[in-house]
Coordinates of N, CA and C and ligand atoms in Angstrom, one line a residue:
X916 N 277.7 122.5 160.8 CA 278.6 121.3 161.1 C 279.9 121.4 160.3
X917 N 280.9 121.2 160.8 CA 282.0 121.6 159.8 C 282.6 120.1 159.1
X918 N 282.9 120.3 157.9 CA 282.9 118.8 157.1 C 283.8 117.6 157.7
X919 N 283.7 117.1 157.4 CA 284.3 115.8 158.0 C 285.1 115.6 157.0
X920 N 286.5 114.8 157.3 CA 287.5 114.4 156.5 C 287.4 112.6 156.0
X921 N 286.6 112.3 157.3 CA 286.3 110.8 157.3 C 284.8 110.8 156.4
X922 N 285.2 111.3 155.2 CA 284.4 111.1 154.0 C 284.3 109.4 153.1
X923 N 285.0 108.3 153.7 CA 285.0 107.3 152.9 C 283.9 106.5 152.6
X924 N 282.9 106.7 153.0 CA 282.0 106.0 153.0 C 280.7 106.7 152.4
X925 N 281.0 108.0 152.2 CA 279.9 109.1 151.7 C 279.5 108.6 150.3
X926 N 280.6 108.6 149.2 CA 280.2 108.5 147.9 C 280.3 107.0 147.3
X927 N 280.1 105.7 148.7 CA 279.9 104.5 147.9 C 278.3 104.1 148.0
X928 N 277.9 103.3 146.9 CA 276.7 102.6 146.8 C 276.7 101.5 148.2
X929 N 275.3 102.1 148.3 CA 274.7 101.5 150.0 C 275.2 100.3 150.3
X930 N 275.0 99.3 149.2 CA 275.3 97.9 149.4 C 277.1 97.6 149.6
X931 N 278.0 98.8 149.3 CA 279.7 98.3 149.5 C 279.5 98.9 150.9
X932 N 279.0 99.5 151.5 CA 278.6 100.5 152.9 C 278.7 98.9 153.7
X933 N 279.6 99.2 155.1 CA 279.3 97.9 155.9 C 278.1 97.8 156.2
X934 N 277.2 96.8 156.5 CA 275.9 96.2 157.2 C 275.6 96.8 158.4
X935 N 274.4 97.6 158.3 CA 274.1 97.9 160.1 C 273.3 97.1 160.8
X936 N 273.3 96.1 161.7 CA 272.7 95.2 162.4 C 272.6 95.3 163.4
X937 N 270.9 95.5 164.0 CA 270.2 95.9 165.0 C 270.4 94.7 166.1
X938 N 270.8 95.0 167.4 CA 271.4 94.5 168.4 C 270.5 94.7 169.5
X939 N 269.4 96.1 169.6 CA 268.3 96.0 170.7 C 267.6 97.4 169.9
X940 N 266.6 97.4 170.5 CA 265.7 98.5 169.8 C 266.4 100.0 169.4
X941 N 267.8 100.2 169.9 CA 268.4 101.9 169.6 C 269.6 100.9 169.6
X942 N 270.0 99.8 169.3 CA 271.9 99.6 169.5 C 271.9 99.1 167.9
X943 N 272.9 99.3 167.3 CA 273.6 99.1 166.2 C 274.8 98.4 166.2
X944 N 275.2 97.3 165.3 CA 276.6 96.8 165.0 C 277.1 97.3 164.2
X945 N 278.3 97.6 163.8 CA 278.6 98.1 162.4 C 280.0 97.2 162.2
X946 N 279.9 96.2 161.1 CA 281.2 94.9 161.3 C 282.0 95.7 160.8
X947 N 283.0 95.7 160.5 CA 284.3 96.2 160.4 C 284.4 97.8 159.7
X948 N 283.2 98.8 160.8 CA 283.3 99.7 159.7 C 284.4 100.7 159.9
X949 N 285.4 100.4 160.7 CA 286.7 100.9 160.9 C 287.8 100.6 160.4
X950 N 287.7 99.3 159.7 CA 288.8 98.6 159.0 C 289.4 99.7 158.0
X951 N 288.6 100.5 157.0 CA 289.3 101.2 155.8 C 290.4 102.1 156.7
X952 N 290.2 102.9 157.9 CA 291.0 103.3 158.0 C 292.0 102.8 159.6
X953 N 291.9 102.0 159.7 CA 292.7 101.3 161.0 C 294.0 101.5 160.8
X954 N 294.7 101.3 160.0 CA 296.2 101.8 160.0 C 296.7 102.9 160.1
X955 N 295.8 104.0 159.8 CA 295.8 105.5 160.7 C 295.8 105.4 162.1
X956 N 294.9 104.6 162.4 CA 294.6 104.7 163.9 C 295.3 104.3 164.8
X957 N 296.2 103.2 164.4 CA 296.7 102.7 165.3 C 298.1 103.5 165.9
X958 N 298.7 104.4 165.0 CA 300.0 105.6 165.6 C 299.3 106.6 166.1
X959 N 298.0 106.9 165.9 CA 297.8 107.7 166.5 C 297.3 107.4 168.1
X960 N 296.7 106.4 167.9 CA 296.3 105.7 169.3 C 297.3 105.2 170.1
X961 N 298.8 104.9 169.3 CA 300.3 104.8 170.0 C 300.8 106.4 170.8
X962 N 300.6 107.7 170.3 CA 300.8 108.8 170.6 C 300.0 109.0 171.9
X963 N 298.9 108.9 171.8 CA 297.5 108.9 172.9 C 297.8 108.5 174.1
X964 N 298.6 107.1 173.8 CA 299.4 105.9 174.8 C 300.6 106.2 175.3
X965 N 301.3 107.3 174.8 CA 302.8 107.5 175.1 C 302.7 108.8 176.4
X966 N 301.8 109.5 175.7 CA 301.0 110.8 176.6 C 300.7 110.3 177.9
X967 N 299.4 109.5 177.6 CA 299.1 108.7 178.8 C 298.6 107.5 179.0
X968 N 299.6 107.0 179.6 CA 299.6 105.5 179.5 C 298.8 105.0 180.3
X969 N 298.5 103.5 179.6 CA 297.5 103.2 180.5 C 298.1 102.1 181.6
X970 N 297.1 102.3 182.4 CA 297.4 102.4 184.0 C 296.0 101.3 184.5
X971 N 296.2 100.2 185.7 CA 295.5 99.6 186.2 C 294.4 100.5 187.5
X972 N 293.2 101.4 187.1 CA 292.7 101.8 188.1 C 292.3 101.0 189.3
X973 N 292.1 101.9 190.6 CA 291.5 100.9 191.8 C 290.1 101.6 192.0
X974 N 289.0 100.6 192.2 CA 287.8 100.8 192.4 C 287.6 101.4 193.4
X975 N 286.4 102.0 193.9 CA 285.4 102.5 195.1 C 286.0 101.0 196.1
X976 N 285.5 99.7 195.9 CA 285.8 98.5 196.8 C 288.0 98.5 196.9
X977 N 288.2 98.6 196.3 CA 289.8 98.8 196.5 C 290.1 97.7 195.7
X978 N 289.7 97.3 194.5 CA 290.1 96.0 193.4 C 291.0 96.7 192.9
X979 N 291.7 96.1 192.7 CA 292.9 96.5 190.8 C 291.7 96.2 189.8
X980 N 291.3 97.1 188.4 CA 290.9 96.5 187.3 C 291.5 95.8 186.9
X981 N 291.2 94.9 186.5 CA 291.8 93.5 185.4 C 292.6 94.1 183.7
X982 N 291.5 95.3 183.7 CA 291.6 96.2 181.9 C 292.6 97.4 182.4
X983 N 293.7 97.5 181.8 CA 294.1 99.3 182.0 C 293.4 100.1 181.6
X984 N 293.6 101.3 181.7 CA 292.3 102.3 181.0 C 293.4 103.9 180.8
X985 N 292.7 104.8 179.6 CA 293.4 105.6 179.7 C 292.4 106.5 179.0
X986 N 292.8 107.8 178.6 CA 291.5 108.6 177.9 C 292.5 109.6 177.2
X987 N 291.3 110.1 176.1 CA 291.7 111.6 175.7 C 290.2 112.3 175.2
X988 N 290.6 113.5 175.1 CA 289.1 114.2 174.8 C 289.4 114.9 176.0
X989 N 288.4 116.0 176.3 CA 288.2 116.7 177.1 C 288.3 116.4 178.7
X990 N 287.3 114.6 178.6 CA 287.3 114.4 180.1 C 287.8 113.2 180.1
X991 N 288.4 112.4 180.8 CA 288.5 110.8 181.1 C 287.6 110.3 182.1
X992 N 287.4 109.1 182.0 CA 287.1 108.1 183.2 C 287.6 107.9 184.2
X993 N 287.8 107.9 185.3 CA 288.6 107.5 186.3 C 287.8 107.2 187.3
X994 N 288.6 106.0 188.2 CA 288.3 105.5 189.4 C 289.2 105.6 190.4
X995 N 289.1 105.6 191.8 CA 289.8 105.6 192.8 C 289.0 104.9 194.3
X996 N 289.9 105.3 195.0 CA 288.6 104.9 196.4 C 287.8 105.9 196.4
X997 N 288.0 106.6 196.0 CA 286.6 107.7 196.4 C 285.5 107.7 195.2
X998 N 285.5 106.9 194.2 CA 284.3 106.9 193.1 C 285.0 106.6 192.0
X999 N 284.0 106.9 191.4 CA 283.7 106.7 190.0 C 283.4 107.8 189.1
X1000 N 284.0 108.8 188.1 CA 284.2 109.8 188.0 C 285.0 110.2 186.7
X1001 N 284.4 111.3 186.1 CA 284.9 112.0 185.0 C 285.5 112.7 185.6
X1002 N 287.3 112.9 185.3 CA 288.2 114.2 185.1 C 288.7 115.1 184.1
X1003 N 288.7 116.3 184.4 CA 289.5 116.7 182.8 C 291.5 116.7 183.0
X1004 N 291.8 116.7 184.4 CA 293.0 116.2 184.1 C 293.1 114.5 184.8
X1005 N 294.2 114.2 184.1 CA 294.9 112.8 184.0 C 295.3 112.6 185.6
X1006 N 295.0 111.5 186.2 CA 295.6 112.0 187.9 C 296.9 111.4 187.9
X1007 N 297.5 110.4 186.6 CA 298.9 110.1 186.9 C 300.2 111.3 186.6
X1008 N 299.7 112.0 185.8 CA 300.4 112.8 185.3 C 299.7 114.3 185.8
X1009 N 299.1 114.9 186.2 CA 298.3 116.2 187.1 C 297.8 116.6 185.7
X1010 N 298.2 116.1 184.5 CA 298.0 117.1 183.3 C 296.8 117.0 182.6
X1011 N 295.9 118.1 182.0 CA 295.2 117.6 181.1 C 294.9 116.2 180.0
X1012 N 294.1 115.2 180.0 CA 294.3 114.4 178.7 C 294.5 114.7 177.7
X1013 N 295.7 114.2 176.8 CA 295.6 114.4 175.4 C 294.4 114.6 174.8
X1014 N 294.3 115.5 174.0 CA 293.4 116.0 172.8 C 292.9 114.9 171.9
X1015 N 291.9 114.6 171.5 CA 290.8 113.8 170.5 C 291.6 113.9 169.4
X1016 N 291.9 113.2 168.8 CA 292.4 113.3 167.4 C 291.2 113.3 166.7
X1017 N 291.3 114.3 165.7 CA 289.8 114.6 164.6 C 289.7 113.1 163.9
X1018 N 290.5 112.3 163.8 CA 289.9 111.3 162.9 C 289.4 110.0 163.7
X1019 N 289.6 110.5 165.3 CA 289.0 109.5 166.1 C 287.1 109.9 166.2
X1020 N 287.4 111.4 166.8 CA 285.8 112.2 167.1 C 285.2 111.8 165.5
X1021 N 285.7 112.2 164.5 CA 285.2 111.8 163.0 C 284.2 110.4 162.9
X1022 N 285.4 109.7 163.4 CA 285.3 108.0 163.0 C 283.5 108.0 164.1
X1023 N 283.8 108.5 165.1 CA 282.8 108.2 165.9 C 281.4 108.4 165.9
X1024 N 281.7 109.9 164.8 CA 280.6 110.8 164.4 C 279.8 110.1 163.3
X1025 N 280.8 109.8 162.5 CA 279.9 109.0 161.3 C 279.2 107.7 161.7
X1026 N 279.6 106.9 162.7 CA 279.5 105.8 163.1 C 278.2 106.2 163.6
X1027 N 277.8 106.9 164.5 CA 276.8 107.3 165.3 C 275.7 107.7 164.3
X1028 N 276.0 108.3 163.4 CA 275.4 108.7 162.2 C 274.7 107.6 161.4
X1029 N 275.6 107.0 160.8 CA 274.8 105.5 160.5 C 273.8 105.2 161.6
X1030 N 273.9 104.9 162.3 CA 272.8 104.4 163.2 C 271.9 105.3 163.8
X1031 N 271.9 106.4 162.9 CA 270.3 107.3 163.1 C 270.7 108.5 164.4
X1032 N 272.1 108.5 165.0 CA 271.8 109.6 166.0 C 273.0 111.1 165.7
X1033 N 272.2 111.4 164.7 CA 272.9 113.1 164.2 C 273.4 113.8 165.3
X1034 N 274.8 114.4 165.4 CA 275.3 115.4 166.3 C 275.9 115.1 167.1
X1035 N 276.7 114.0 167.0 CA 276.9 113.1 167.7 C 278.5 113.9 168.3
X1036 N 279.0 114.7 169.3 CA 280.1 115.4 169.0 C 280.9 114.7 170.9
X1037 N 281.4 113.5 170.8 CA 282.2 113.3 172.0 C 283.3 114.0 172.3
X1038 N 282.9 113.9 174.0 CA 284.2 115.3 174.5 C 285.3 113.9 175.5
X1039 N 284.7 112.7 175.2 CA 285.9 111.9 176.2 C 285.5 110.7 174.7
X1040 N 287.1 110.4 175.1 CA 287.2 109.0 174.5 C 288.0 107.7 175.5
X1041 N 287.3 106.9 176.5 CA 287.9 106.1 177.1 C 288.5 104.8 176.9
X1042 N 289.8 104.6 176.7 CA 290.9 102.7 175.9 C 291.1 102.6 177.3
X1043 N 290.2 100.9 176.6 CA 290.2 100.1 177.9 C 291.2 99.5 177.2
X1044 N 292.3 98.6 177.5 CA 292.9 97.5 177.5 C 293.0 96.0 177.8
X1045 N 292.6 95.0 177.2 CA 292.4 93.6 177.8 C 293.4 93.1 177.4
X1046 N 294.1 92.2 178.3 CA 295.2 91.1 177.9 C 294.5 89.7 178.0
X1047 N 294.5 88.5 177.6 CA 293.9 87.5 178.1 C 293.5 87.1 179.5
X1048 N 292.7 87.0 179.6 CA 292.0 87.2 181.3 C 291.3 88.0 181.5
X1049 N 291.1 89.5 180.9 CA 291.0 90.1 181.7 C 289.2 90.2 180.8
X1050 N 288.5 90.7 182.0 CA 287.2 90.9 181.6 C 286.6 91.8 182.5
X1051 N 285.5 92.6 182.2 CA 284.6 93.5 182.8 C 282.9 93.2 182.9
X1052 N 282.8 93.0 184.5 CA 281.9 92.6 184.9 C 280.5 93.2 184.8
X1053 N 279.5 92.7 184.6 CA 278.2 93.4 184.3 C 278.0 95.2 185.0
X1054 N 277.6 96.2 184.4 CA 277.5 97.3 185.2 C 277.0 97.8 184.0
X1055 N 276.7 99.2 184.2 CA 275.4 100.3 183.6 C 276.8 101.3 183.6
X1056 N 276.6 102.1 182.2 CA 277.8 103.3 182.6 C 276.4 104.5 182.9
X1057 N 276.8 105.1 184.0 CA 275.5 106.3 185.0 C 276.6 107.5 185.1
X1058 N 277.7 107.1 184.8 CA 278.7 108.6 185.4 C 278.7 109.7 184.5
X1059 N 278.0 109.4 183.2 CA 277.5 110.8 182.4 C 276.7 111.3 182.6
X1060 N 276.8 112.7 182.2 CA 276.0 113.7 182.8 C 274.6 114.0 182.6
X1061 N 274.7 113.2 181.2 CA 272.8 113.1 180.7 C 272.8 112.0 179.5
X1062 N 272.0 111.3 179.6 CA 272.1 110.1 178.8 C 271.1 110.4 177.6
X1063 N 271.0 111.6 176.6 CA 270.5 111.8 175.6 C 271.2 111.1 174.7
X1064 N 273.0 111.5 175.1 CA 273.5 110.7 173.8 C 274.2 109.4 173.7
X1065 N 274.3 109.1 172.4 CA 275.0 107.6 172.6 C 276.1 107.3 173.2
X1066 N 276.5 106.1 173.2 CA 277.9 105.8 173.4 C 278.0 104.4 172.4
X1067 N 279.3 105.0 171.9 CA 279.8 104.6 170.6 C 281.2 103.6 170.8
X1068 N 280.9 102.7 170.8 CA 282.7 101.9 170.9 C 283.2 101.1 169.2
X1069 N 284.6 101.3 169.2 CA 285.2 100.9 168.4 C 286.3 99.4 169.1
X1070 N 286.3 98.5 168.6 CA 287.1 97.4 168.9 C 288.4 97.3 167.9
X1071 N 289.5 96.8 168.8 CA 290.8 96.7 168.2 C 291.3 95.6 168.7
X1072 N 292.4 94.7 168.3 CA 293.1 93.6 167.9 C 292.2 92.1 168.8
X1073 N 292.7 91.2 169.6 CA 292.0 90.1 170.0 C 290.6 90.2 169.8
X1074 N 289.8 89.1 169.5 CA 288.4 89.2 169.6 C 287.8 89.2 171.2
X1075 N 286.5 89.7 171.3 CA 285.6 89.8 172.7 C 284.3 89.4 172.8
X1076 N 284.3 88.5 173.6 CA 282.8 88.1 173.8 C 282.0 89.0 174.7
X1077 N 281.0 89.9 173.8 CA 280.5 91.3 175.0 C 279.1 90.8 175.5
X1078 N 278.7 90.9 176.5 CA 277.5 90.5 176.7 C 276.9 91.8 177.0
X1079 N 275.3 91.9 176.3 CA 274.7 92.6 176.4 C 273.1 92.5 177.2
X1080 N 273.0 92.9 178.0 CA 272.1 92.6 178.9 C 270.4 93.1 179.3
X1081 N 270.4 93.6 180.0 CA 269.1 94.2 180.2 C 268.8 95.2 181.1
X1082 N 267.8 95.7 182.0 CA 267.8 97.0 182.8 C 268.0 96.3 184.0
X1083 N 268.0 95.1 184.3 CA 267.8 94.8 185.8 C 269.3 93.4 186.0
X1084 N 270.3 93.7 186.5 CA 271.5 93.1 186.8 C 271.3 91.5 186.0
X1085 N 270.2 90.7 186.8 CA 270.2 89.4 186.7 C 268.9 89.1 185.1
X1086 N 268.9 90.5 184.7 CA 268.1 89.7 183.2 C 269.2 89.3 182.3
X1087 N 268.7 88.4 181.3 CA 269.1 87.5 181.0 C 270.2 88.2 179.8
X1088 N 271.2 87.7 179.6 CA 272.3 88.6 178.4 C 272.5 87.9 177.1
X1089 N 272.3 89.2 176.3 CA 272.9 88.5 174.4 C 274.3 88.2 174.4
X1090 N 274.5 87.2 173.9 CA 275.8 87.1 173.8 C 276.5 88.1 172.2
X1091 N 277.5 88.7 172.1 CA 277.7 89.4 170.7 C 279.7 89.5 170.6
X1092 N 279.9 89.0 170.0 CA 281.5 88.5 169.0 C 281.8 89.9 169.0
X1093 N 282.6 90.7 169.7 CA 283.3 91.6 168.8 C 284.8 91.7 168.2
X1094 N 284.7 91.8 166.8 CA 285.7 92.1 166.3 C 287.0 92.6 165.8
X1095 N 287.8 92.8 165.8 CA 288.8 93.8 165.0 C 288.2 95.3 163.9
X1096 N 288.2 96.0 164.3 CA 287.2 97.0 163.7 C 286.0 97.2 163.5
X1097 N 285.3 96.5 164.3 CA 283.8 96.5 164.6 C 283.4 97.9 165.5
X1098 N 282.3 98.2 164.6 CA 281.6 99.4 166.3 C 280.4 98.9 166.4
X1099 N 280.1 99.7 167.4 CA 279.3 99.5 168.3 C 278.4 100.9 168.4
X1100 N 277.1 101.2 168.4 CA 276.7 102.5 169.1 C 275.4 101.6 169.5
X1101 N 275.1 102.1 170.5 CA 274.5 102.5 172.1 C 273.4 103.6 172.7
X1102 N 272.3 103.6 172.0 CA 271.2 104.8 172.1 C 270.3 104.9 173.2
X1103 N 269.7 106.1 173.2 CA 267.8 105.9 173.6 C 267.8 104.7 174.5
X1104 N 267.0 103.9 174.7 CA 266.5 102.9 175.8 C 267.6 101.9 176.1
X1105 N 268.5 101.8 174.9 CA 269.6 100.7 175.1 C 270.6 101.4 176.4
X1106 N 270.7 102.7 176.3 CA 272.1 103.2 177.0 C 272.3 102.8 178.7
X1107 N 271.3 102.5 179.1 CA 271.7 102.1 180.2 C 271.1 100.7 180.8
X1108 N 271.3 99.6 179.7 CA 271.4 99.0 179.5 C 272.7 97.2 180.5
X1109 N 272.4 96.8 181.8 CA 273.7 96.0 181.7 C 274.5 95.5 180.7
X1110 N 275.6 95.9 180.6 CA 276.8 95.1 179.8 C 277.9 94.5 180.8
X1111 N 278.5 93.5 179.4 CA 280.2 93.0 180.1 C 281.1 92.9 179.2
X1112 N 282.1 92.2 179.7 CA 283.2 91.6 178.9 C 283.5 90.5 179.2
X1113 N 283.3 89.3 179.1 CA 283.8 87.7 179.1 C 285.5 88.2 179.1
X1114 N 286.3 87.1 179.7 CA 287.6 87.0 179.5 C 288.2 87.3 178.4
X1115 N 289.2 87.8 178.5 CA 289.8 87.9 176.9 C 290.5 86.0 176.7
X1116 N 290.2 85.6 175.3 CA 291.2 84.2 175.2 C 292.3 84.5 174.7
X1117 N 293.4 83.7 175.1 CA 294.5 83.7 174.7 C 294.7 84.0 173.0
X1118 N 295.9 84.5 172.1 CA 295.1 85.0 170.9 C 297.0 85.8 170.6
X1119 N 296.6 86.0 169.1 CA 298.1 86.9 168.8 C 297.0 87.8 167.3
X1120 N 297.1 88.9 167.7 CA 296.6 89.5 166.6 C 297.3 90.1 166.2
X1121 N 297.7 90.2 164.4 CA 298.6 90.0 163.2 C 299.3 91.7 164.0
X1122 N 298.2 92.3 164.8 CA 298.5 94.3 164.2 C 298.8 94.7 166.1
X1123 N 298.0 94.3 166.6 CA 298.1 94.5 168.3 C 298.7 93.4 168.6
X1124 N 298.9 92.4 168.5 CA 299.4 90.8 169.4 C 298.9 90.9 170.4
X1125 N 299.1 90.3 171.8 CA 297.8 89.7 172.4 C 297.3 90.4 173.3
X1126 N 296.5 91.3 173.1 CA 295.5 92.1 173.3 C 294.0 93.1 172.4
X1127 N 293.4 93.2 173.4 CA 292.5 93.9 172.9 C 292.2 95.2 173.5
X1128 N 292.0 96.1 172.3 CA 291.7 97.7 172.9 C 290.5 97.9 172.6
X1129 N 289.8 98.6 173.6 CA 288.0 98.9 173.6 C 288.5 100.6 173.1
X1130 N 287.3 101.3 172.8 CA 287.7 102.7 172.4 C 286.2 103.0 173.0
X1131 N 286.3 103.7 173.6 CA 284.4 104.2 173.6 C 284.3 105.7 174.1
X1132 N 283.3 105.9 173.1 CA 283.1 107.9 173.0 C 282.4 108.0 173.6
X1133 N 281.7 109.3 173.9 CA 280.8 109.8 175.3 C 281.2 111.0 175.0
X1134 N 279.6 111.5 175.1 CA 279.4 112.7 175.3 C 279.0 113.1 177.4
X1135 N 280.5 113.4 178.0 CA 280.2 112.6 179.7 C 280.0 114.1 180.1
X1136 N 280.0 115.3 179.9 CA 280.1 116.6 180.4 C 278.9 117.5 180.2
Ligands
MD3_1579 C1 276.1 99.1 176.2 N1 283.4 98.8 177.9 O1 284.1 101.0 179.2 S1 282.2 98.7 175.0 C2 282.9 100.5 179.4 O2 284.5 96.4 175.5 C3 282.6 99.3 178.7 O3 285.6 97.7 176.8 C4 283.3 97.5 177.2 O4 281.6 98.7 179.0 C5 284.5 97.2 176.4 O5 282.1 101.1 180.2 C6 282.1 97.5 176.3 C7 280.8 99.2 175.1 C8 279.7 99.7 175.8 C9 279.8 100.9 176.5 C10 278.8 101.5 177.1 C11 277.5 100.9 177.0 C12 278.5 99.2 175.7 C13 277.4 99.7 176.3 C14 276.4 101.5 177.6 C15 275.2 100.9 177.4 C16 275.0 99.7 176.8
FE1580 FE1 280.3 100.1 180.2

């Protein structure tokens, strides 16, 4: 494994280490364990966004998403009328996605790490975007290619009410606050799991203003 630069958290005593709090039998919270280094992230995640902007996809049914979405890493997310689908190029621009910034795959790696799942190496990173309103409706992510590994999300500026659910649409959902540099990882029995997103509320955050950006890794190829 080649060393990681996102060493910050290696040589503190366990108790300055953020809190890992169990969310379902394989899911993890980790409260702001992205805070130390968020002000890297956010120019780099501006560069990501200049490359390729994010854009309102249209579903299989022909909806506009409510969230923009955009990617980098290897493959993106994308929707159209014809499905639901990982690309390695961008379809607004024909071009490949921007490249993973090492201190995003890092961030993701250690995160995944804390919560017990070594090797954790994502080849997509998909930013959703919420404005107030906008929310994402219960669904399973199935469009990876094998669900051995986690999926890891990082939250940025507005808060989000995520509901976390169960294996069958109409079981009943946890409600869970996410934060301003909160992660999230997503294992074993949890991964295919229903989730959502409640509406974004109206809101001005100090660093994003009124919005919220989802980040979430995947190993989809
Ligand atoms: C739980 N995004 O992009 S992050 C998605 O906040 C998505 O933007 C939400 O659901 C967001 O597909 C939630 C987290 C997430 C991602 C995948 C999961 C939670 C998950 C897979 C299984 C269980
Ligand atoms: Fe999802």
């Amino acid at each position: 494994m080649q060393p990681s630069h996102f060493d910050l958290f290696a040589d503190h005593e366990p108790e300055q280490q953020p809190r890992a709090e169990q969310i379902g039998e394989q899911s993890w919270l980790l409260r702001g364990f992205a805070l130390p280094i968020v002000d890297q992230l956010l120019p780099v995640l501006a560069a990501i966004l200049a490359a390729a902007p994010l854009r309102h996809m249209v579903t299989p049914g022909g909806f506009s998403m409510s969230v923009g979405t955009s990617s980098c890493g290897h493959l993106g997310w994308i929707t159209d009328r014809s499905g639901y689908r990982y690309s390695s190029v961008d379809p607004l621009s024909g071009q490949p996605w921007p490249d993973m910034p090492l201190i995003l795959s890092d961030l993701a790696h250690c995160a995944a790490e804390r919560a017990g799942f070594a090797d954790f190496y994502p080849d997509s990173c998909l930013i959703n975007q919420y404005v107030p309103g906008a929310k994402m409706s219960l669904h399973q992510d199935k469009d990876e290619r094998a669900y051995a590994a986690p999926i890891v999300s990082l939250s940025l500026g507005l808060p989000a009410m995520f509901l976390f659910g169960g294996f069958n649409r109409n079981d009943r959902s946890q409600r869970i606050p996410l934060l301003h540099g909160d992660m999230v990882i997503w294992g074993g029995v949890d991964r295919l799991r229903f989730h959502g997103v409640l509406p974004i509320k109206h809101g001005q955050h100090p660093q994003l203003g009124e919005q919220r950006i989802n980040l979430t890794f995947r190993l989809a190829g």
